[in-house]
Amino acid sequence: MFTRMESAGTTDLHFCLDPASGLRAIIAIHSTHLGPAIGGCRFLPYANELDAVEDALRLAKGMSYKAALAGLPHGGGKSVIIYPEHEFDRHKLMKAFGKFIEALNGRYITAMDSGTLTTDMDAIACSTRWVSCTSQSGDPSPYTAIGVIEGIKAAVHYRYGKQDLEGLRVAIQGLGHVGMAVAAHLAMEGVHLTVTDIDASLVQTAIKEYSAHPVTPDAIYDVDADIFCPCGLGAILNDATLPRLKAPVIAGSANNQLAEERHGIALAERGILYVPDYVINSGGLIYVALTHANEEASVIRHKVMQINPTLQRIFQQAEDAKMAPFLLANQMAEQIFTSSKDQPNLGRDTYENGL
Ligand code: NAD
């Protein structure tokens, strides 16, 4: 267990068993150097307990990178509730989970993730204030979409030397909460859209509202576009899809787009600009963190807009260092959350000034 924690660089791992509610939960805290750890709660069935621990460790680490480059005064954390095999009272279970979080005294702030709902966050909020994404705080997706648009603009400026998006061709994979909002923004800016989703009704909406051209889910990888915008699944940049991609830029909200690190390196070698996913999709985390800190909407929006200059800096520095931008982003994030050990105020400065 300690070897696994060490390789994930995680400082603490907490377990909670509450037989009365059926709660079996794990909280992984990767780092609190910049501030309290923040990250969502997954509520899923796991094949075994070790898989649940691995998931929490891996995801908590990812959140540290995301928070660092978003310039937030937070470290990364993640929690996992193992879906009970027997009947259970969901509200009671979530309240018990809230007590578990409360016992950590503010070291970890939870939010929604796969399998959890706003109503779960409301139940957790009955036991602790260290929770976001309640029905009062609202949906982070519109802010994720704003960040994706800023990321696309940064990539277009860097790759095509253009200040606006008019006339560009963008292929969007996935028209859910984020993808549809991105489609709406892009259509407003005069972008030609090609779209896909496994849900035909969402495709119909995009055709009707944004004059989008539909393709089947598998055909999206072959679209001749200026930008490929993955807003559905993870691991879509893999051995099977890489040879098919025609777009010189990949910029979308999906988490963990690279199946493996080597796929990111292969994209860079082919001259394709892959915009690091955890930077371009950090608008949601910024919203969650700053809403929890009771910041005004204008402050949150301003912070999300900083994704654009942050990415421009990453692209330029990566070019200077002859590195793939996603690798440089990792280095920058690591520098932020490790150097703060010796400079305790770095998190606050980064937060106020943008990265
Ligand atoms: P969502 O579930 O609302 O939308 C995903 C969409 O992708 C759905 O409409 C689904 O039908 C579609 N889809 C699934 N498989 C597909 C396939 N094979 N081909 C085409 N379409 C497919 O999710 P979301 O909240 O819009 O998030 C989209 C992605 O962005 C996810 O990877 C998520 O982890 C990531 N993300 C979301 C947020 C946020 O604020 N919602 C923040 C950061 C990252």
PDB file of C-alpha atoms and ligand atoms in Angstrom, residues 42 66 113-114 139-145 148 172-180 196-200 202 216-218 220-221 230-234 236 252-257 277 280-285 288, ligand 1:
ATOM      1  CA  ARG A  42     -16.868   8.589  -7.777  1.00  0.00           C
ATOM      2  CA  LYS A  66      -5.116  20.514 -12.962  1.00  0.00           C
ATOM      3  CA  ASP A 113     -17.849  12.911 -10.528  1.00  0.00           C
ATOM      4  CA  SER A 114     -18.875   9.701 -12.328  1.00  0.00           C
ATOM      5  CA  ASP A 139     -23.518  22.973 -12.927  1.00  0.00           C
ATOM      6  CA  PRO A 140     -19.837  23.628 -13.785  1.00  0.00           C
ATOM      7  CA  SER A 141     -20.232  22.536 -17.460  1.00  0.00           C
ATOM      8  CA  PRO A 142     -20.913  26.032 -18.910  1.00  0.00           C
ATOM      9  CA  TYR A 143     -17.599  27.197 -17.390  1.00  0.00           C
ATOM     10  CA  THR A 144     -15.797  24.142 -18.731  1.00  0.00           C
ATOM     11  CA  ALA A 145     -17.161  25.078 -22.168  1.00  0.00           C
ATOM     12  CA  VAL A 148     -12.554  25.033 -24.005  1.00  0.00           C
ATOM     13  CA  ILE A 172     -16.910  17.795 -32.197  1.00  0.00           C
ATOM     14  CA  GLN A 173     -17.126  14.317 -30.663  1.00  0.00           C
ATOM     15  CA  GLY A 174     -19.839  14.213 -27.982  1.00  0.00           C
ATOM     16  CA  LEU A 175     -22.670  16.721 -27.621  1.00  0.00           C
ATOM     17  CA  GLY A 176     -23.364  16.398 -23.901  1.00  0.00           C
ATOM     18  CA  HIS A 177     -23.229  19.115 -21.263  1.00  0.00           C
ATOM     19  CA  VAL A 178     -19.909  20.518 -22.470  1.00  0.00           C
ATOM     20  CA  GLY A 179     -19.921  19.553 -26.177  1.00  0.00           C
ATOM     21  CA  MET A 180     -23.277  21.171 -26.942  1.00  0.00           C
ATOM     22  CA  THR A 196     -21.279  13.205 -33.714  1.00  0.00           C
ATOM     23  CA  ASP A 197     -22.860  11.570 -30.685  1.00  0.00           C
ATOM     24  CA  ILE A 198     -24.242   8.138 -29.925  1.00  0.00           C
ATOM     25  CA  ASP A 199     -27.426   9.954 -28.900  1.00  0.00           C
ATOM     26  CA  ALA A 200     -29.178  10.814 -32.194  1.00  0.00           C
ATOM     27  CA  LEU A 202     -28.412  15.512 -29.578  1.00  0.00           C
ATOM     28  CA  THR A 216     -21.456   8.559 -37.501  1.00  0.00           C
ATOM     29  CA  PRO A 217     -19.514   8.132 -34.205  1.00  0.00           C
ATOM     30  CA  ASP A 218     -16.713   6.191 -35.870  1.00  0.00           C
ATOM     31  CA  ILE A 220     -15.441  11.560 -36.656  1.00  0.00           C
ATOM     32  CA  TYR A 221     -11.765  10.496 -36.694  1.00  0.00           C
ATOM     33  CA  PRO A 230     -13.156  15.520 -28.222  1.00  0.00           C
ATOM     34  CA  CYS A 231     -15.926  16.137 -25.654  1.00  0.00           C
ATOM     35  CA  GLY A 232     -17.091  12.579 -25.007  1.00  0.00           C
ATOM     36  CA  LEU A 233     -14.844   9.748 -23.954  1.00  0.00           C
ATOM     37  CA  GLY A 234     -11.306   9.320 -22.671  1.00  0.00           C
ATOM     38  CA  ILE A 236      -9.707   8.301 -27.878  1.00  0.00           C
ATOM     39  CA  GLY A 252     -11.478  19.383 -26.361  1.00  0.00           C
ATOM     40  CA  SER A 253     -12.872  18.812 -22.877  1.00  0.00           C
ATOM     41  CA  ALA A 254     -12.670  15.021 -22.518  1.00  0.00           C
ATOM     42  CA  ASN A 255     -10.567  13.815 -19.586  1.00  0.00           C
ATOM     43  CA  ASN A 256      -7.545  11.567 -20.216  1.00  0.00           C
ATOM     44  CA  GLN A 257      -7.675  11.807 -24.015  1.00  0.00           C
ATOM     45  CA  ASP A 277      -6.685  18.065 -21.622  1.00  0.00           C
ATOM     46  CA  ILE A 280      -8.172  23.211 -21.441  1.00  0.00           C
ATOM     47  CA  ASN A 281     -10.914  21.530 -19.363  1.00  0.00           C
ATOM     48  CA  SER A 282     -10.042  23.200 -16.051  1.00  0.00           C
ATOM     49  CA  GLY A 283     -12.922  25.723 -16.271  1.00  0.00           C
ATOM     50  CA  GLY A 284     -15.162  23.309 -14.361  1.00  0.00           C
ATOM     51  CA  LEU A 285     -12.671  22.917 -11.513  1.00  0.00           C
ATOM     52  CA  VAL A 288     -16.204  24.464  -8.370  1.00  0.00           C
TER      53      VAL A 288
HETATM   54  P1  NAD B   1     -21.822  14.188 -20.885  1.00  0.00           P
HETATM   55  O1  NAD B   1     -21.996  12.804 -20.378  1.00  0.00           O
HETATM   56  O2  NAD B   1     -22.870  15.199 -20.636  1.00  0.00           O
HETATM   57  O3  NAD B   1     -21.543  14.157 -22.464  1.00  0.00           O
HETATM   58  C1  NAD B   1     -20.772  13.208 -23.111  1.00  0.00           C
HETATM   59  C2  NAD B   1     -21.417  12.950 -24.462  1.00  0.00           C
HETATM   60  O4  NAD B   1     -20.579  12.077 -25.208  1.00  0.00           O
HETATM   61  C3  NAD B   1     -22.785  12.265 -24.357  1.00  0.00           C
HETATM   62  O5  NAD B   1     -23.747  12.991 -25.068  1.00  0.00           O
HETATM   63  C4  NAD B   1     -22.546  10.885 -24.937  1.00  0.00           C
HETATM   64  O6  NAD B   1     -23.694  10.365 -25.604  1.00  0.00           O
HETATM   65  C5  NAD B   1     -21.409  11.173 -25.899  1.00  0.00           C
HETATM   66  N1  NAD B   1     -20.666   9.967 -26.276  1.00  0.00           N
HETATM   67  C6  NAD B   1     -20.342   8.916 -25.504  1.00  0.00           C
HETATM   68  N2  NAD B   1     -19.686   7.999 -26.227  1.00  0.00           N
HETATM   69  C7  NAD B   1     -19.575   8.491 -27.476  1.00  0.00           C
HETATM   70  C8  NAD B   1     -18.986   8.024 -28.678  1.00  0.00           C
HETATM   71  N3  NAD B   1     -18.387   6.826 -28.765  1.00  0.00           N
HETATM   72  N4  NAD B   1     -19.037   8.805 -29.783  1.00  0.00           N
HETATM   73  C9  NAD B   1     -19.657  10.013 -29.737  1.00  0.00           C
HETATM   74  N5  NAD B   1     -20.234  10.501 -28.626  1.00  0.00           N
HETATM   75  C10 NAD B   1     -20.182   9.760 -27.503  1.00  0.00           C
HETATM   76  O7  NAD B   1     -20.414  14.666 -20.299  1.00  0.00           O
HETATM   77  P2  NAD B   1     -19.888  16.158 -20.190  1.00  0.00           P
HETATM   78  O8  NAD B   1     -20.151  16.656 -18.830  1.00  0.00           O
HETATM   79  O9  NAD B   1     -20.331  16.922 -21.377  1.00  0.00           O
HETATM   80  O10 NAD B   1     -18.305  15.904 -20.273  1.00  0.00           O
HETATM   81  C11 NAD B   1     -17.693  15.559 -21.503  1.00  0.00           C
HETATM   82  C12 NAD B   1     -16.232  15.187 -21.259  1.00  0.00           C
HETATM   83  O11 NAD B   1     -15.560  16.297 -20.663  1.00  0.00           O
HETATM   84  C13 NAD B   1     -16.036  14.021 -20.315  1.00  0.00           C
HETATM   85  O12 NAD B   1     -14.869  13.314 -20.690  1.00  0.00           O
HETATM   86  C14 NAD B   1     -15.785  14.689 -18.974  1.00  0.00           C
HETATM   87  O13 NAD B   1     -15.030  13.880 -18.101  1.00  0.00           O
HETATM   88  C15 NAD B   1     -14.996  15.907 -19.407  1.00  0.00           C
HETATM   89  N6  NAD B   1     -15.095  17.042 -18.470  1.00  0.00           N
HETATM   90  C16 NAD B   1     -16.310  17.555 -18.169  1.00  0.00           C
HETATM   91  C17 NAD B   1     -16.377  18.632 -17.291  1.00  0.00           C
HETATM   92  C18 NAD B   1     -17.715  19.263 -16.946  1.00  0.00           C
HETATM   93  O14 NAD B   1     -17.741  20.348 -16.351  1.00  0.00           O
HETATM   94  N7  NAD B   1     -18.829  18.646 -17.301  1.00  0.00           N
HETATM   95  C19 NAD B   1     -15.214  19.172 -16.726  1.00  0.00           C
HETATM   96  C20 NAD B   1     -13.973  18.629 -17.079  1.00  0.00           C
HETATM   97  C21 NAD B   1     -13.934  17.549 -17.958  1.00  0.00           C
END
